[in-house]
Amino acid sequence: MLDLRNKFIFPPIKLGYSDNTGVVKQKHLDFYNQRSKYLGAVTVEPLYMEPGLRELPTQLGIDNDAKLEGLKKLTKSIHAEGAKVIAHLNHPGRMANPKIPANIFLSSTNKACENGGAIPQKMTEDNIMSVVELFKNAAIRAEKAGFDIIELQFGHGYLMAQFISQKVNDRTDQYGGSFENRIKFPLLVLDAVQSAVNLPVIIRISGEEMIPDGIKIDEMIQLSKILKNKGVEAIHVSAGTVCSTPPWFFQHMFVPKGKTWELANKIKEAVDIPVIYVGQINEFKDVDKVLNEFKADFVAIGRPLLADPDFAGKYLGLVKGNLRPCLACSEGCLGGVRSGSGLGCSVNPAVGHENEVIEKASVSKNIIVVGGGLAGMQAAVLLHQRGHKVTLFEKDKLGGQFLLAPLPPHKDSLIKIVDYFKQEIQDNNINVIKKEATIDDVVHYDEIVIATGSKPVIPPIEGLKKYYWAEVLENHNLPENKQVLVVGGGLIGTEVAAKLLSKGNKVFLVEMLGEIARGMEMLEQKQTLKALQHNNVNIFLNTKIQKVCDDKVQIEGPDYKQTIENIDVIVLATGMKSYNPFEKNQLKQPVYIIGDASKPGKAQDAIRDGYETAIKL
């Protein structure tokens, strides 16, 4: 039995906090320590079993005994908070990172992933036995290091799934063809691990890979029955494959919430074995549903514990306060890991900086925050918590320009961070004055925080008179069944184009550079571009608008000129520029310019800026 103190499990999420040696750092201890307080178990990030099998250059390893000292520190630290520790062992197979020198690429096939990656070597019998030995040795080290449970990755498009999936496995030997043959290698790994250690074993699977001919739930029910008979303690049911359906793998906001819970439930109904439910369980009502309706044995909460480390504590009533919401955007968590900066979070700037202590200010000041967007609200809340007297000026609605962010397709979850900050402001009785702050207003304060955001850049286009900016996304502005020209193909322009399609508009997208959707998170970018292509959006790259004349727009590319006719609406998405209504010499007090008012950026930048500024004052 797993014998956990409660049903909450932190699943394996890559941190990228080590170095190229793969050893435990203080940053790991701080991160897991903060998230262990109210959980039944914590799964450490996937541990590489050989240096040539890394997904990240900065991934933790369990490949040799020299790693044991650091891993023991880590398990001891988590145990001190009352949680058990799970070692997640995974062989990436053909999904090892091709950008890491000397990485090894093995698979059931010699075909590369259709989304790109290295061409793998089709495994021989010797390769298979060597990998079985790798898992066995890693499990032995995990037991020595103080881990309580081992989780084997049989899903998500990694090596074991590459054998299980008939879509990938094209072998004609004893490891290919029939279902019994395709699961033979994974079962060899399980048998080796169970014979080598006395720890309970969890198997993680993809209930469905969400691709034709991929892993399906019927076969996973069969597999789960076999795993139960082999003494596996629980089945952890996710979905997708990192190769072909990464939005499902990462449970991005673009995929429907609840599908993984339904898959888990099918296994729970068919097999008498504890099942772990996972996937966008990011609100308390989601926990209620999987526990009360689906009768989940365990609930895996991952990215929501990045946004709010006390998620489980707040749900259990052990910690007071509002829940800082996970938006399922993958912007800070996945984006940070891929960029090499390590795991972060769009809404929680403290991720990766858990050792920083927020202290009360030594002197309480009277501070004005001008602007109630994300940066201004974050600054106001934290300044108040630190003991300052705060007044927030906002001429319109709290949330600022970010109120437009939830309006494109599939992005409605983004409004939750605005709602959170508004609730924090209300609960802390922060004084909000609904007017545009003037010089006469700000002179009465000790210090000034300017968070007035940015304004759109309007290009000098001949004949351009009537146009929209991103406010076209608002329902009362959104055209329907019109011909619309979007000028600018960056993040905002492509999101606007996608929203326009939902109202039956014919869209033309003109971009000066050679690509569109720059700066967009990768999963979102792929889904958005797919939608534009599917709807036959007319995209013009390396193209400028020369002139607008009534409903005709003249454009010019490197080797062509063209007139687009019958344009009903023009939308400008040509960038933003910082807006600060105050001149430097007008203000005598200390001034701090934050968020877009300092430099246009993303929501994560604005929140971090407000947070870091508030810590300093």
Coordinates of C-alpha atoms in Angstrom, one line a residue:
M1 CA 0.0 0.0 0.0
L2 CA 1.0 3.6 -0.6
D3 CA -0.2 4.6 2.9
L4 CA -0.1 8.4 2.4
R5 CA -1.4 10.9 5.0
N6 CA -3.9 12.3 2.4
K7 CA -4.9 11.9 -1.2
F8 CA -2.8 14.7 -2.7
I9 CA 0.3 13.9 -4.8
F10 CA 2.6 16.3 -6.6
P11 CA 3.3 14.7 -10.0
P12 CA 6.7 14.8 -11.8
I13 CA 7.3 18.3 -13.2
K14 CA 10.7 19.2 -14.7
L15 CA 12.4 22.0 -12.8
G16 CA 15.7 22.5 -14.6
Y17 CA 17.4 23.7 -11.5
S18 CA 20.5 21.5 -11.5
D19 CA 23.6 21.9 -13.7
N20 CA 25.1 19.6 -16.3
T21 CA 26.2 17.2 -13.4
G22 CA 22.6 16.5 -12.5
V23 CA 23.1 16.9 -8.7
V24 CA 20.7 18.2 -6.2
K25 CA 21.0 21.9 -5.5
Q26 CA 19.6 24.1 -2.6
K27 CA 17.1 25.4 -5.1
H28 CA 15.6 21.9 -5.3
L29 CA 15.4 21.6 -1.5
D30 CA 13.7 25.0 -1.2
F31 CA 11.2 24.3 -4.0
Y32 CA 10.0 20.9 -2.8
N33 CA 10.2 21.8 0.9
Q34 CA 7.6 24.6 0.3
R35 CA 5.3 22.2 -1.5
S36 CA 5.6 19.2 0.8
K37 CA 3.7 20.7 3.8
Y38 CA 0.2 19.5 3.0
L39 CA 0.7 16.7 0.5
G40 CA 0.5 13.0 0.9
A41 CA 3.5 12.5 -1.5
V42 CA 5.8 14.5 -3.7
T43 CA 7.2 13.1 -7.0
V44 CA 10.6 14.5 -7.7
E45 CA 11.2 15.6 -11.3
P46 CA 12.0 12.8 -13.8
L47 CA 15.4 11.3 -12.9
Y48 CA 17.7 10.5 -15.7
M49 CA 19.2 7.0 -15.5
E50 CA 22.1 7.7 -17.8
P51 CA 23.7 11.1 -18.9
G52 CA 22.8 10.3 -22.5
L53 CA 19.1 10.1 -21.7
R54 CA 18.5 13.6 -20.6
E55 CA 15.5 15.7 -21.6
L56 CA 17.1 18.8 -20.1
P57 CA 20.8 19.7 -19.7
T58 CA 19.9 20.7 -16.1
Q59 CA 17.9 17.6 -15.2
L60 CA 18.4 15.7 -11.9
G61 CA 20.2 12.3 -12.3
I62 CA 20.1 9.0 -10.5
D63 CA 22.7 7.4 -12.8
N64 CA 25.5 6.8 -10.3
D65 CA 26.1 6.4 -6.5
A66 CA 27.8 9.8 -6.4
K67 CA 24.3 11.3 -6.7
L68 CA 23.0 9.6 -3.5
E69 CA 24.2 12.2 -1.0
G70 CA 22.2 14.9 -2.7
L71 CA 19.2 12.7 -3.2
K72 CA 19.2 11.7 0.5
K73 CA 19.2 15.4 1.4
L74 CA 16.2 15.9 -0.8
T75 CA 14.2 12.9 0.5
K76 CA 15.0 13.9 4.1
S77 CA 13.9 17.4 3.5
I78 CA 10.5 16.3 2.1
H79 CA 10.1 13.7 4.8
A80 CA 10.6 16.4 7.5
E81 CA 7.4 18.1 6.2
G82 CA 5.4 14.8 6.5
A83 CA 5.2 13.8 2.9
K84 CA 6.4 10.6 1.2
V85 CA 8.7 10.8 -1.8
I86 CA 8.3 9.2 -5.2
A87 CA 11.1 8.5 -7.6
H88 CA 9.9 8.9 -11.2
L89 CA 12.0 6.7 -13.5
N90 CA 11.7 7.2 -17.2
H91 CA 13.6 6.4 -20.4
P92 CA 12.8 8.9 -23.1
G93 CA 13.7 6.7 -26.0
R94 CA 13.5 8.7 -29.2
M95 CA 12.3 11.7 -27.1
A96 CA 15.8 12.3 -25.6
N97 CA 16.8 15.9 -26.3
P98 CA 18.6 16.1 -29.7
K99 CA 20.3 19.4 -28.6
I100 CA 22.2 17.7 -25.8
P101 CA 25.6 16.4 -27.1
A102 CA 26.2 12.7 -26.8
N103 CA 22.5 11.9 -26.1
I104 CA 21.3 8.4 -27.0
F105 CA 18.2 7.7 -29.1
L106 CA 16.7 4.3 -28.9
S107 CA 13.2 3.1 -29.7
S108 CA 10.9 0.3 -30.9
T109 CA 11.3 1.9 -34.3
N110 CA 13.9 3.7 -36.4
K111 CA 11.5 6.5 -37.3
A112 CA 11.8 9.9 -35.7
C113 CA 8.9 11.6 -34.1
E114 CA 6.7 13.2 -36.7
N115 CA 7.0 16.5 -34.8
G116 CA 10.8 16.4 -35.2
G117 CA 13.7 15.0 -33.2
A118 CA 16.5 12.6 -33.8
I119 CA 16.3 9.4 -35.8
P120 CA 16.4 6.6 -33.2
Q121 CA 18.1 3.2 -33.4
K122 CA 15.7 0.3 -33.4
M123 CA 16.5 -1.5 -30.2
T124 CA 18.2 -5.0 -30.3
E125 CA 17.7 -7.6 -27.7
D126 CA 20.9 -6.5 -26.0
N127 CA 19.7 -2.9 -26.0
I128 CA 16.5 -4.0 -24.3
M129 CA 18.3 -6.0 -21.6
S130 CA 20.6 -3.1 -21.0
V131 CA 17.6 -0.8 -20.4
V132 CA 16.0 -3.2 -18.1
E133 CA 19.3 -3.2 -16.1
L134 CA 19.3 0.6 -16.1
F135 CA 15.8 0.7 -14.5
K136 CA 16.8 -1.9 -12.0
N137 CA 20.0 -0.1 -10.9
A138 CA 18.1 3.3 -10.7
A139 CA 15.5 1.7 -8.5
I140 CA 18.1 0.3 -6.2
R141 CA 19.6 3.8 -5.9
A142 CA 16.2 5.3 -5.3
E143 CA 15.7 2.9 -2.3
K144 CA 19.1 3.7 -0.9
A145 CA 18.4 7.4 -1.3
G146 CA 15.3 7.2 0.9
F147 CA 12.6 7.3 -1.7
D148 CA 9.4 5.6 -0.5
I149 CA 7.7 4.8 -3.8
I150 CA 8.8 4.3 -7.4
E151 CA 6.8 5.5 -10.4
L152 CA 7.6 4.0 -13.8
Q153 CA 6.7 6.0 -16.9
F154 CA 4.8 3.8 -19.3
G155 CA 3.0 6.7 -21.1
H156 CA 3.4 10.1 -22.6
G157 CA 5.2 8.9 -25.7
Y158 CA 8.4 7.9 -23.9
L159 CA 10.2 4.6 -24.5
M160 CA 7.8 2.2 -22.8
A161 CA 4.9 3.8 -24.7
Q162 CA 6.9 3.7 -27.9
F163 CA 6.7 -0.1 -27.5
I164 CA 3.1 -0.2 -26.3
S165 CA 1.7 2.0 -29.0
Q166 CA 0.9 0.3 -32.3
K167 CA 1.2 3.6 -34.0
V168 CA 5.0 3.7 -33.2
N169 CA 5.9 0.1 -32.7
D170 CA 6.6 -1.4 -36.2
R171 CA 8.6 -4.4 -35.0
T172 CA 8.1 -7.9 -36.3
D173 CA 9.9 -9.7 -33.5
Q174 CA 8.7 -10.8 -30.1
Y175 CA 8.3 -7.2 -28.9
G176 CA 6.0 -6.1 -31.8
G177 CA 2.7 -6.9 -33.3
S178 CA 0.2 -8.2 -30.8
F179 CA -0.7 -6.3 -27.6
E180 CA 0.9 -9.1 -25.6
N181 CA 4.2 -8.6 -27.5
R182 CA 4.1 -4.8 -27.3
I183 CA 3.8 -4.8 -23.5
K184 CA 6.5 -7.5 -23.0
F185 CA 9.4 -5.0 -22.7
P186 CA 7.6 -2.7 -20.2
L187 CA 6.7 -5.8 -18.1
L188 CA 10.3 -6.9 -18.1
V189 CA 11.2 -3.5 -16.6
L190 CA 8.5 -3.8 -14.0
D191 CA 9.6 -7.3 -13.0
A192 CA 13.2 -6.2 -12.7
V193 CA 12.4 -3.3 -10.5
Q194 CA 10.1 -5.2 -8.2
S195 CA 12.6 -8.0 -7.8
A196 CA 15.4 -5.5 -6.9
V197 CA 13.6 -3.3 -4.3
N198 CA 11.0 -3.5 -1.6
L199 CA 9.3 -0.3 -2.5
P200 CA 5.7 0.0 -3.8
V201 CA 5.5 0.7 -7.6
I202 CA 3.2 3.1 -9.4
I203 CA 2.8 2.9 -13.2
R204 CA 2.0 6.1 -15.1
I205 CA 0.1 5.6 -18.4
S206 CA -1.6 7.6 -21.1
G207 CA -5.2 6.4 -21.1
E208 CA -5.4 7.7 -24.7
E209 CA -2.6 9.2 -26.9
M210 CA -5.2 11.2 -28.8
I211 CA -3.9 10.1 -32.2
P212 CA -5.2 7.6 -34.7
D213 CA -3.8 4.1 -34.1
G214 CA -2.2 5.2 -30.8
I215 CA -2.7 3.9 -27.3
K216 CA -6.4 3.5 -26.5
I217 CA -8.3 3.1 -23.3
D218 CA -9.4 -0.5 -24.0
E219 CA -5.8 -1.7 -24.1
M220 CA -4.9 0.4 -21.1
I221 CA -7.7 -1.4 -19.1
Q222 CA -6.1 -4.7 -20.2
L223 CA -2.7 -3.5 -19.1
S224 CA -4.0 -2.3 -15.8
K225 CA -5.5 -5.7 -15.0
I226 CA -2.1 -7.3 -15.7
L227 CA -0.3 -4.7 -13.6
K228 CA -2.6 -5.3 -10.7
N229 CA -1.9 -9.0 -10.9
K230 CA 1.8 -8.2 -10.8
G231 CA 1.4 -6.2 -7.5
V232 CA 1.5 -2.7 -8.8
E233 CA 0.0 -0.4 -6.1
A234 CA -1.6 2.3 -8.3
I235 CA -2.2 3.5 -11.9
H236 CA -1.5 7.1 -12.7
V237 CA -3.7 8.0 -15.7
S238 CA -2.8 10.9 -17.9
A239 CA -3.2 11.4 -21.7
G240 CA -1.3 12.4 -24.8
T241 CA 2.2 11.9 -26.2
V242 CA 5.0 14.4 -26.0
C243 CA 5.7 13.5 -29.7
S244 CA 2.4 14.1 -31.3
T245 CA -0.1 15.6 -28.9
P246 CA 1.9 17.8 -26.4
P247 CA -1.1 20.0 -25.4
W248 CA -2.7 16.8 -23.9
F249 CA 0.6 15.8 -22.3
F250 CA 1.0 19.3 -20.7
Q251 CA -2.8 19.7 -20.1
H252 CA -2.7 23.1 -21.8
M253 CA -5.7 25.4 -21.6
F254 CA -6.4 24.6 -25.2
V255 CA -7.5 21.0 -24.4
P256 CA -10.8 20.3 -22.6
K257 CA -10.7 19.8 -18.8
G258 CA -11.9 16.5 -17.5
K259 CA -11.0 14.1 -20.3
T260 CA -8.2 12.5 -18.3
W261 CA -10.5 12.1 -15.3
E262 CA -12.9 10.2 -17.5
L263 CA -10.1 7.9 -18.7
A264 CA -9.0 7.3 -15.1
N265 CA -12.6 6.5 -14.2
K266 CA -12.9 3.9 -16.9
I267 CA -9.9 2.1 -15.4
K268 CA -11.2 2.5 -11.9
E269 CA -14.5 1.0 -12.9
A270 CA -12.9 -2.0 -14.7
V271 CA -9.9 -2.7 -12.4
D272 CA -9.9 -3.1 -8.6
I273 CA -6.7 -1.0 -8.2
P274 CA -6.1 2.5 -6.7
V275 CA -6.1 5.2 -9.5
I276 CA -4.4 8.6 -9.5
Y277 CA -6.4 11.3 -11.3
V278 CA -4.5 14.1 -12.9
G279 CA -5.0 16.9 -15.5
Q280 CA -6.1 20.5 -15.0
I281 CA -7.3 19.9 -11.4
N282 CA -6.6 23.6 -10.7
E283 CA -9.7 24.7 -8.8
F284 CA -11.3 23.5 -5.6
K285 CA -14.4 22.5 -7.5
D286 CA -12.3 20.2 -9.6
V287 CA -10.9 18.4 -6.5
D288 CA -14.5 18.1 -5.2
K289 CA -15.6 16.5 -8.5
V290 CA -12.8 13.9 -8.8
L291 CA -13.1 13.0 -5.1
N292 CA -16.9 13.0 -4.8
E293 CA -18.2 12.1 -8.2
F294 CA -15.3 10.0 -9.5
K295 CA -14.3 8.7 -6.1
A296 CA -10.6 9.2 -6.9
D297 CA -8.2 7.3 -4.7
F298 CA -5.5 9.9 -5.2
V299 CA -5.4 13.4 -6.8
A300 CA -2.3 14.7 -8.6
I301 CA -2.0 18.4 -8.4
G302 CA 1.0 19.7 -10.4
R303 CA 1.1 23.2 -11.9
P304 CA -1.5 24.6 -9.5
L305 CA 1.1 24.0 -6.8
L306 CA 3.4 26.2 -8.7
A307 CA 0.9 29.0 -8.8
D308 CA 0.0 28.5 -5.1
P309 CA 2.2 26.2 -3.0
D310 CA -0.5 26.1 -0.4
F311 CA -3.2 24.7 -2.8
A312 CA -3.7 21.5 -0.8
G313 CA -3.4 23.3 2.5
K314 CA -6.1 25.8 1.5
Y315 CA -8.4 23.1 0.2
L316 CA -8.1 21.2 3.4
G317 CA -8.8 24.3 5.5
L318 CA -5.3 24.3 7.0
V319 CA -4.2 27.6 5.4
K320 CA -6.3 30.7 5.1
G321 CA -6.3 33.0 2.0
N322 CA -7.4 33.2 -1.6
L323 CA -6.1 30.6 -4.1
R324 CA -3.6 32.1 -6.5
P325 CA -4.9 30.4 -9.7
C326 CA -3.1 28.3 -12.3
L327 CA -4.2 29.5 -15.7
A328 CA -3.1 26.2 -17.5
C329 CA -1.1 28.5 -19.9
S330 CA 2.3 26.7 -19.7
E331 CA 3.9 30.1 -20.3
G332 CA 6.1 30.3 -17.2
C333 CA 6.5 26.7 -16.3
L334 CA 7.1 25.1 -19.7
G335 CA 8.5 28.2 -21.2
G336 CA 11.0 28.8 -18.4
V337 CA 12.3 25.2 -18.6
R338 CA 12.6 25.3 -22.4
S339 CA 14.4 28.7 -22.3
G340 CA 17.0 27.3 -19.9
S341 CA 16.1 29.7 -17.1
G342 CA 14.4 26.9 -15.1
L343 CA 10.9 26.4 -13.9
G344 CA 8.9 29.6 -13.3
C345 CA 5.2 30.6 -13.2
S346 CA 3.3 33.3 -15.0
V347 CA 1.3 34.2 -12.0
N348 CA 3.7 33.4 -9.1
P349 CA 7.0 35.2 -9.3
A350 CA 8.3 33.4 -6.2
V351 CA 8.7 30.1 -8.1
G352 CA 12.4 29.4 -8.2
H353 CA 13.0 31.9 -5.4
E354 CA 11.5 30.1 -2.5
N355 CA 14.4 31.1 -0.2
E356 CA 13.4 34.7 -0.4
V357 CA 11.6 35.9 2.7
I358 CA 9.1 38.7 2.5
E359 CA 9.6 40.8 5.5
K360 CA 7.6 43.7 7.0
A361 CA 9.0 47.1 6.0
S362 CA 11.1 48.8 8.6
V363 CA 9.3 52.1 8.0
S364 CA 5.7 52.3 6.9
K365 CA 5.3 54.7 4.0
N366 CA 2.3 56.3 2.3
I367 CA 2.6 54.9 -1.3
I368 CA 0.5 55.6 -4.4
V369 CA 0.2 53.1 -7.2
V370 CA -0.9 54.6 -10.4
G371 CA -2.6 52.0 -12.6
G372 CA -4.5 48.9 -11.8
G373 CA -3.3 46.4 -14.3
L374 CA -1.4 43.2 -13.3
A375 CA 1.8 45.0 -12.3
G376 CA -0.1 47.7 -10.3
M377 CA -2.3 45.3 -8.5
Q378 CA 0.5 42.9 -7.6
A379 CA 2.6 45.8 -6.3
A380 CA -0.4 47.2 -4.3
V381 CA -1.2 43.9 -2.6
L382 CA 2.4 43.1 -1.6
L383 CA 3.1 46.7 -0.5
H384 CA 0.1 46.5 1.8
Q385 CA 1.2 43.1 3.1
R386 CA 4.5 44.6 4.0
G387 CA 2.9 47.2 6.1
H388 CA 2.7 50.2 3.8
K389 CA -0.3 52.4 3.4
V390 CA -1.3 52.0 -0.2
T391 CA -3.7 53.9 -2.5
L392 CA -4.4 52.5 -5.9
F393 CA -5.5 54.9 -8.7
E394 CA -7.3 53.3 -11.7
K395 CA -9.3 55.4 -14.2
D396 CA -11.2 52.4 -15.7
K397 CA -11.5 48.8 -14.6
L398 CA -9.0 46.9 -12.5
G399 CA -7.1 44.5 -14.7
G400 CA -6.2 47.1 -17.3
Q401 CA -5.3 45.8 -20.8
F402 CA -5.1 42.2 -19.5
L403 CA -8.9 42.2 -19.5
L404 CA -8.6 41.6 -23.2
A405 CA -6.3 38.6 -22.8
P406 CA -9.1 36.1 -22.0
L407 CA -11.2 37.0 -25.1
P408 CA -9.3 35.0 -27.8
P409 CA -10.5 31.4 -28.3
H410 CA -9.7 28.9 -25.4
K411 CA -8.2 31.6 -23.2
D412 CA -11.1 32.4 -20.8
S413 CA -9.1 30.9 -17.9
L414 CA -6.8 33.9 -18.0
I415 CA -9.5 36.1 -16.3
K416 CA -8.9 34.1 -13.1
I417 CA -5.7 36.1 -12.2
V418 CA -7.6 39.4 -12.5
D419 CA -10.3 38.0 -10.2
Y420 CA -7.7 36.9 -7.7
F421 CA -6.0 40.3 -7.5
K422 CA -9.3 42.1 -7.2
Q423 CA -10.3 39.8 -4.3
E424 CA -7.0 40.4 -2.6
I425 CA -7.4 44.1 -2.9
Q426 CA -10.9 43.9 -1.5
D427 CA -10.0 41.5 1.3
N428 CA -7.0 43.7 2.3
N429 CA -9.2 46.9 2.2
I430 CA -6.8 48.6 -0.2
N431 CA -8.1 52.0 -1.1
V432 CA -8.9 52.2 -4.8
I433 CA -9.7 55.5 -6.3
K434 CA -11.4 55.3 -9.7
K435 CA -9.9 58.3 -11.5
E436 CA -6.9 59.2 -13.6
A437 CA -4.1 60.3 -11.2
T438 CA -2.8 63.8 -11.7
I439 CA 0.2 65.7 -10.4
D440 CA -2.0 67.2 -7.7
D441 CA -3.0 63.7 -6.6
V442 CA 0.5 62.2 -6.4
V443 CA 2.3 65.0 -4.5
H444 CA 0.7 63.9 -1.3
Y445 CA 2.5 60.5 -1.1
D446 CA 5.9 59.5 0.1
E447 CA 6.7 57.3 -2.9
I448 CA 5.1 56.8 -6.3
V449 CA 4.7 53.5 -8.3
I450 CA 3.8 54.1 -11.9
A451 CA 2.0 51.2 -13.5
T452 CA 0.2 53.0 -16.3
G453 CA 0.8 50.3 -18.9
S454 CA 1.4 50.8 -22.6
K455 CA -0.4 52.1 -25.7
P456 CA -0.6 50.8 -29.2
V457 CA 1.9 51.9 -31.8
I458 CA 0.1 53.5 -34.7
P459 CA 2.1 53.2 -37.9
P460 CA 2.1 56.2 -40.4
I461 CA 0.0 54.6 -43.1
E462 CA -1.3 56.9 -45.8
G463 CA -5.1 57.1 -45.8
L464 CA -5.5 55.2 -42.6
K465 CA -8.4 56.9 -40.7
K466 CA -10.6 54.3 -39.0
Y467 CA -9.2 51.3 -37.2
Y468 CA -9.4 49.1 -34.1
W469 CA -6.7 47.9 -31.8
A470 CA -7.1 44.8 -29.6
E471 CA -10.3 46.2 -28.2
V472 CA -11.9 44.7 -31.4
L473 CA -12.0 41.5 -29.2
E474 CA -14.7 43.0 -27.1
N475 CA -18.2 41.7 -28.0
H476 CA -19.6 45.1 -28.8
N477 CA -16.7 45.8 -31.3
L478 CA -16.3 42.3 -32.8
P479 CA -17.3 42.2 -36.5
E480 CA -19.3 39.3 -37.9
N481 CA -19.2 38.0 -41.5
K482 CA -16.9 40.8 -42.6
Q483 CA -13.6 41.1 -44.5
V484 CA -11.0 42.1 -41.9
L485 CA -7.4 43.1 -42.4
V486 CA -5.1 42.6 -39.4
V487 CA -1.9 44.6 -39.6
G488 CA 0.8 42.9 -37.5
G489 CA 1.3 39.1 -37.0
G490 CA 2.8 39.0 -33.5
L491 CA 1.2 37.5 -30.5
I492 CA -1.7 40.0 -30.4
G493 CA -2.3 40.0 -34.1
T494 CA -2.5 36.2 -34.4
E495 CA -4.8 36.0 -31.3
V496 CA -7.1 38.7 -32.9
A497 CA -7.1 36.8 -36.2
A498 CA -8.1 33.6 -34.4
K499 CA -11.0 35.3 -32.6
L500 CA -12.2 37.0 -35.8
L501 CA -12.5 33.5 -37.4
S502 CA -15.0 32.5 -34.7
K503 CA -17.4 35.1 -36.0
G504 CA -17.3 34.0 -39.6
N505 CA -15.0 36.8 -40.8
K506 CA -12.7 36.4 -43.7
V507 CA -9.3 37.5 -42.4
F508 CA -6.2 38.9 -44.1
L509 CA -3.0 39.1 -41.9
V510 CA -0.1 41.3 -43.0
E511 CA 3.2 41.0 -41.3
M512 CA 6.4 43.0 -42.0
L513 CA 8.7 40.2 -40.8
G514 CA 9.1 36.7 -42.1
E515 CA 7.1 34.8 -39.4
I516 CA 4.0 35.2 -37.4
A517 CA 3.1 34.5 -33.7
R518 CA 6.5 35.6 -32.4
G519 CA 6.7 35.4 -28.7
M520 CA 3.7 33.1 -28.3
E521 CA 4.1 30.1 -26.0
M522 CA 5.0 27.1 -28.2
L523 CA 2.0 24.9 -27.5
E524 CA -0.4 27.8 -28.1
Q525 CA 1.5 28.9 -31.2
K526 CA 1.1 25.5 -32.9
Q527 CA -2.6 25.3 -32.1
T528 CA -3.3 28.9 -33.2
L529 CA -1.3 28.6 -36.5
K530 CA -3.2 25.3 -37.2
A531 CA -6.5 27.2 -36.7
L532 CA -5.4 29.9 -39.1
Q533 CA -4.3 27.4 -41.7
H534 CA -7.5 25.4 -41.3
N535 CA -9.6 28.5 -42.0
N536 CA -7.5 29.6 -45.0
V537 CA -6.5 32.9 -43.5
N538 CA -4.6 35.0 -46.1
I539 CA -1.2 35.6 -44.6
F540 CA 1.3 38.0 -46.2
L541 CA 4.8 37.9 -44.8
N542 CA 7.6 40.4 -45.4
T543 CA 4.9 42.8 -46.4
K544 CA 4.0 46.4 -45.7
I545 CA 0.8 48.4 -46.0
Q546 CA 1.4 51.2 -48.5
K547 CA -1.9 53.0 -48.6
V548 CA -5.5 52.7 -47.5
C549 CA -8.2 54.2 -49.9
D550 CA -11.8 53.6 -48.8
D551 CA -12.2 49.8 -48.7
K552 CA -9.0 49.1 -50.7
V553 CA -5.6 48.4 -49.1
Q554 CA -2.4 48.5 -51.1
I555 CA 0.3 46.2 -49.9
E556 CA 3.9 45.6 -51.0
G557 CA 6.2 42.7 -50.6
P558 CA 9.8 42.0 -51.6
D559 CA 8.8 41.3 -55.2
Y560 CA 5.2 42.2 -55.6
K561 CA 2.5 44.8 -55.1
Q562 CA -1.2 44.0 -54.6
T563 CA -4.5 45.6 -53.7
I564 CA -6.8 43.9 -51.3
E565 CA -10.4 45.0 -52.0
N566 CA -13.6 45.1 -50.0
I567 CA -12.0 45.5 -46.6
D568 CA -14.7 46.3 -44.0
V569 CA -12.5 46.5 -40.9
I570 CA -8.8 47.2 -40.2
V571 CA -7.2 46.1 -36.9
L572 CA -3.8 47.3 -35.9
A573 CA -1.6 45.0 -33.9
T574 CA 1.7 46.7 -34.7
G575 CA 3.3 46.7 -31.2
M576 CA 3.0 48.6 -28.0
K577 CA 4.9 51.5 -26.5
S578 CA 5.3 52.4 -22.8
Y579 CA 2.9 55.0 -21.4
N580 CA 3.9 57.3 -18.5
P581 CA 1.7 60.4 -18.1
F582 CA 4.2 62.1 -15.8
E583 CA 7.4 64.0 -16.7
K584 CA 10.4 63.1 -14.6
N585 CA 11.0 66.7 -13.4
Q586 CA 7.4 67.0 -12.2
L587 CA 7.8 64.5 -9.4
K588 CA 10.0 65.2 -6.3
Q589 CA 9.4 61.9 -4.5
P590 CA 11.1 58.6 -5.3
V591 CA 9.4 57.1 -8.4
Y592 CA 9.3 53.5 -9.5
I593 CA 8.1 52.6 -13.0
I594 CA 6.9 49.1 -13.4
G595 CA 5.3 46.7 -15.9
D596 CA 4.5 47.9 -19.4
A597 CA 5.0 51.5 -18.3
S598 CA 8.7 50.6 -18.0
K599 CA 8.9 48.1 -20.9
P600 CA 6.1 46.3 -22.8
G601 CA 6.1 42.6 -22.0
K602 CA 4.0 39.6 -21.0
A603 CA 1.8 39.1 -18.0
Q604 CA 4.5 37.2 -16.2
D605 CA 6.9 40.2 -16.7
A606 CA 4.4 42.6 -15.3
I607 CA 3.6 40.5 -12.2
R608 CA 7.2 39.9 -11.5
D609 CA 8.0 43.6 -11.9
G610 CA 5.3 44.6 -9.4
Y611 CA 6.4 41.9 -7.0
E612 CA 10.1 42.7 -7.1
T613 CA 9.5 46.4 -6.8
A614 CA 7.2 45.9 -3.8
I615 CA 9.8 43.8 -2.0
K616 CA 12.4 46.6 -2.3
L617 CA 10.2 49.5 -0.9

